[in-house]
C-alpha angles and dihedrals in degrees: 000000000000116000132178118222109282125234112259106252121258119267119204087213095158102030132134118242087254099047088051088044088052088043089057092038083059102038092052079051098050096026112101115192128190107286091050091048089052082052104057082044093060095037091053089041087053095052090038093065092032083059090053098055097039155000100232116055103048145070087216122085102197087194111192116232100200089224100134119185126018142257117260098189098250099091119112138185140093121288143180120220127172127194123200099185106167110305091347128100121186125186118195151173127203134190109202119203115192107219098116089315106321114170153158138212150227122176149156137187128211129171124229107235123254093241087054087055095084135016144106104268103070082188090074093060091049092044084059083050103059090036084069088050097050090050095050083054091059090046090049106038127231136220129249115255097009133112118206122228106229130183112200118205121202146193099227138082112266123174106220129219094175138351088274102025124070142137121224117263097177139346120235136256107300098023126096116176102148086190092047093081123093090023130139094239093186092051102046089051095058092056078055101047077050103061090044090047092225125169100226125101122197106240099174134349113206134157140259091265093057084038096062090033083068111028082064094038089060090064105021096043084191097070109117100162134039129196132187119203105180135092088354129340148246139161134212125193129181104257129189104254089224083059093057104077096174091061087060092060100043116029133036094187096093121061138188122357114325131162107232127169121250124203107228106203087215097167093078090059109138097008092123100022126052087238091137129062095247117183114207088263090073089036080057102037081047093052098050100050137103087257113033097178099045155068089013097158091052086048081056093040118036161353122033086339099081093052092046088061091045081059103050094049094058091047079056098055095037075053096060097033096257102115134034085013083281091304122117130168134238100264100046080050083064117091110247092017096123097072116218092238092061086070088057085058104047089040086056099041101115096160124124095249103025094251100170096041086055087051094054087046112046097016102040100027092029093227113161110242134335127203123224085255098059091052091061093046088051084048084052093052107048084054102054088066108029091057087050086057097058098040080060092054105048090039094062092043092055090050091059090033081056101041083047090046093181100067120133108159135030136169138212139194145182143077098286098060098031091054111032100086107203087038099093102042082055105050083044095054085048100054093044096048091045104046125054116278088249101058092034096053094053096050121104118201107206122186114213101229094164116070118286098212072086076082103061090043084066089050096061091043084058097050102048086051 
């Protein structure tokens, strides 16, 4: 297993006797040993089985995707793909190759604006939609008299009925359209592509975590899970259809014993059980967010989430004079206000004085003055969570590397994993502590650096087939 070289731990070298007792008071709250990490394992694998038999008794969705075999990196053809991932849109096409994985592409961003991120006529947001996809079909260029297989992947929870067919479970961060759940979202974009007249067909819709499952898997055949650790996360494996109870019961358009893939909606584990070791600052974090029941192992593990409890641990310790001589500032007051990235910078300060630390505090944050000492707390700090983050990770992939048993590769994307320095060689050491030597030892880690719309274009390749 592949690791990049880790970031040396924090050291509290010039601290008082009151700022090291409140570091130990927090690393006994953020530092997960064995038994808790087995215990995550059994939990998620709990839930895990629980998803594939029901909708009902677990966190976890196991959402079948209805994507049966696997690339091989031979295919070829043109295809369409289209990836809605939170306030992003990205319109591509890509040109695969064969040859091992060869492919090009075409692709093109927009942004949905602020004023479509909310509203009552969920319609309007998927007009906009289309409207990108109209205008990338000017840029590219389109044949007469054909009509171009397409695949959309989005960020959001949708609870599939075929590969082409699904209803909306929940929108993704940033988006609020009370009337847009429980909606046939294929359906609903191609009223839309009609009254555009546009010559494109939905052939599948799938999600990022499918989408990086199969962007690596074109050109590493291997590739059997995917996993995205950005905004938010979620993770797809290949299961055994026999293995998948709830697909007898509510589907016939899939026979015999297949591998698909399932989309895992991992990043509700332990939103309705108390399956994660959760310390009053995620309790906290988890209450006063846009969806307090919900999504609490992404709140532990990504996005803006892991700065937001950087931050709420250093209002703790200003609160009890530990930090800033008691003394913050107005924007590190504002929710959100410690982004995540800042944590990438302070883990990685190596310098004699923590110059760029200081920087992020009393430059970026305004706050007064800081101390060496609280530098190294705030580099603690950053640490502490950011560590935990990673264990959770790693944990829960070595509960599914465990239930499938013959894994040997997996991939991963986003912005989370790909720029946060000390987050892979982390994941990797937990899932190699946690899991026997044999299965461990065969087991290849991959980053998707290359976009993983690549993903949705192969779904549609597989779909046409």
């Amino acid at each position: 297993m592949t690791q990049r070289q880790s970031v040396p731990l924090a050291q509290i070298l010039h601290g008082n006797k009151y700022q090291i007792e409140a570091i130990k008071e927090l690393e006994q709250l953020f530092t997960l040993d064995k038994f808790s990490l087995f215990q995550v394992i059994e939990s998620f694998q709990k839930e895990l089985n629980a998803g594939l038999a029901n909708d009902r008794s677990s966190d976890l969705n196991m959402i079948p995707s209805f994507v049966t075999g696997y690339p091989t990196g031979g295919e070829r053809g043109t295809y369409l793909a289209l990836e809605v991932a939170g306030m992003d849109i990205y319109a591509c096409q890509v040109k695969l190759k064969g040859d091992n994985g060869k492919l090009a592409i075409n692709q093109y961003q927009y942004k949905i604006p602020q004023d479509l991120s909310s509203g009552d006529d969920f319609t309007i947001l998927i007009g906009y939609v289309i409207e990108c996809i109209s205008d990338f079909l000017l840029r590219v260029g389109v044949q007469d008299d054909f009509v171009y297989p397409m695949a959309v992947s989005f960020g959001w929870a949708i609870k599939q009925t075929a590969i082409d067919a699904g209803r909306i479970i929940s929108l993704g961060y940033g988006l609020s359209y009370p009337n847009g759940v429980g909606v046939d979202i294929v359906k609903l974009m191609h009223e839309q592509i009609s009254l555009k007249d546009l010559p494109v067909k939905i052939v599948a819709i799938t999600n990022d975590a499918v989408c990086t499952l199969l962007a690596h898997a074109y050109q590493h055949p291997t590739t059997r899970l995917g996993v995205v650790l950005s905004l938010g996360t979620n993770c797809a494996y290949y299961e055994r259809t026999r293995s998948i109870l709830k697909l007898k019961k509510e589907s016939s358009s899939t026979q015999g014993d297949e591998n698909m893939i399932v989309n895992t909606e991992w990043c509700n584990f332990g939103s309705s059980r108390r399956t994660l070791p959760c310390t009053w600052f995620d309790r906290k974090l988890v209450r006063e967010s846009i969806n307090p029941q919900f999504h609490v192992f992404e709140k532990m593990t990504t996005g803006i989430f892991l700065g937001e409890i950087v931050r709420n641990v250093l209002i703790y310790l200003v609160d009890r004079e530990i930090l800033f001589d008691g003394e913050s500032s107005e924007i590190l007051n504002s929710t959100y206000s410690f982004d995540t990235s800042y944590m990438y910078v302070c883990e990685a300060d190596d310098t004699d004085t923590l110059e760029d630390t200081r920087i992020v505090i009393e430059d970026m944050l305004d706050v007064s003055k800081t101390s060496l000492a609280d530098r190294e707390i705030v580099k603690k700090v950053c640490e502490l969570v950011g560590v935990r983050a990673a264990t959770l990770v790693g944990a829960s992939l070595a509960a599914i590397v465990e239930h499938m048993v013959y894994l040997s590769s997996l991939a991963i994307s986003g912005g989370i994993y790909e720029d946060y320095p000390s987050f892979h060689p982390r994941v990797c050491t937990t899932i190699k502590d946690l899991l026997p030597d044999d299965i461990a030892g065969r087991l290849s880690v991959g980053v998707v650096k290359h976009s993983r719309i690549v993903g949705a274009a192969i779904v549609a390749m597989m779909a046409e087939k």
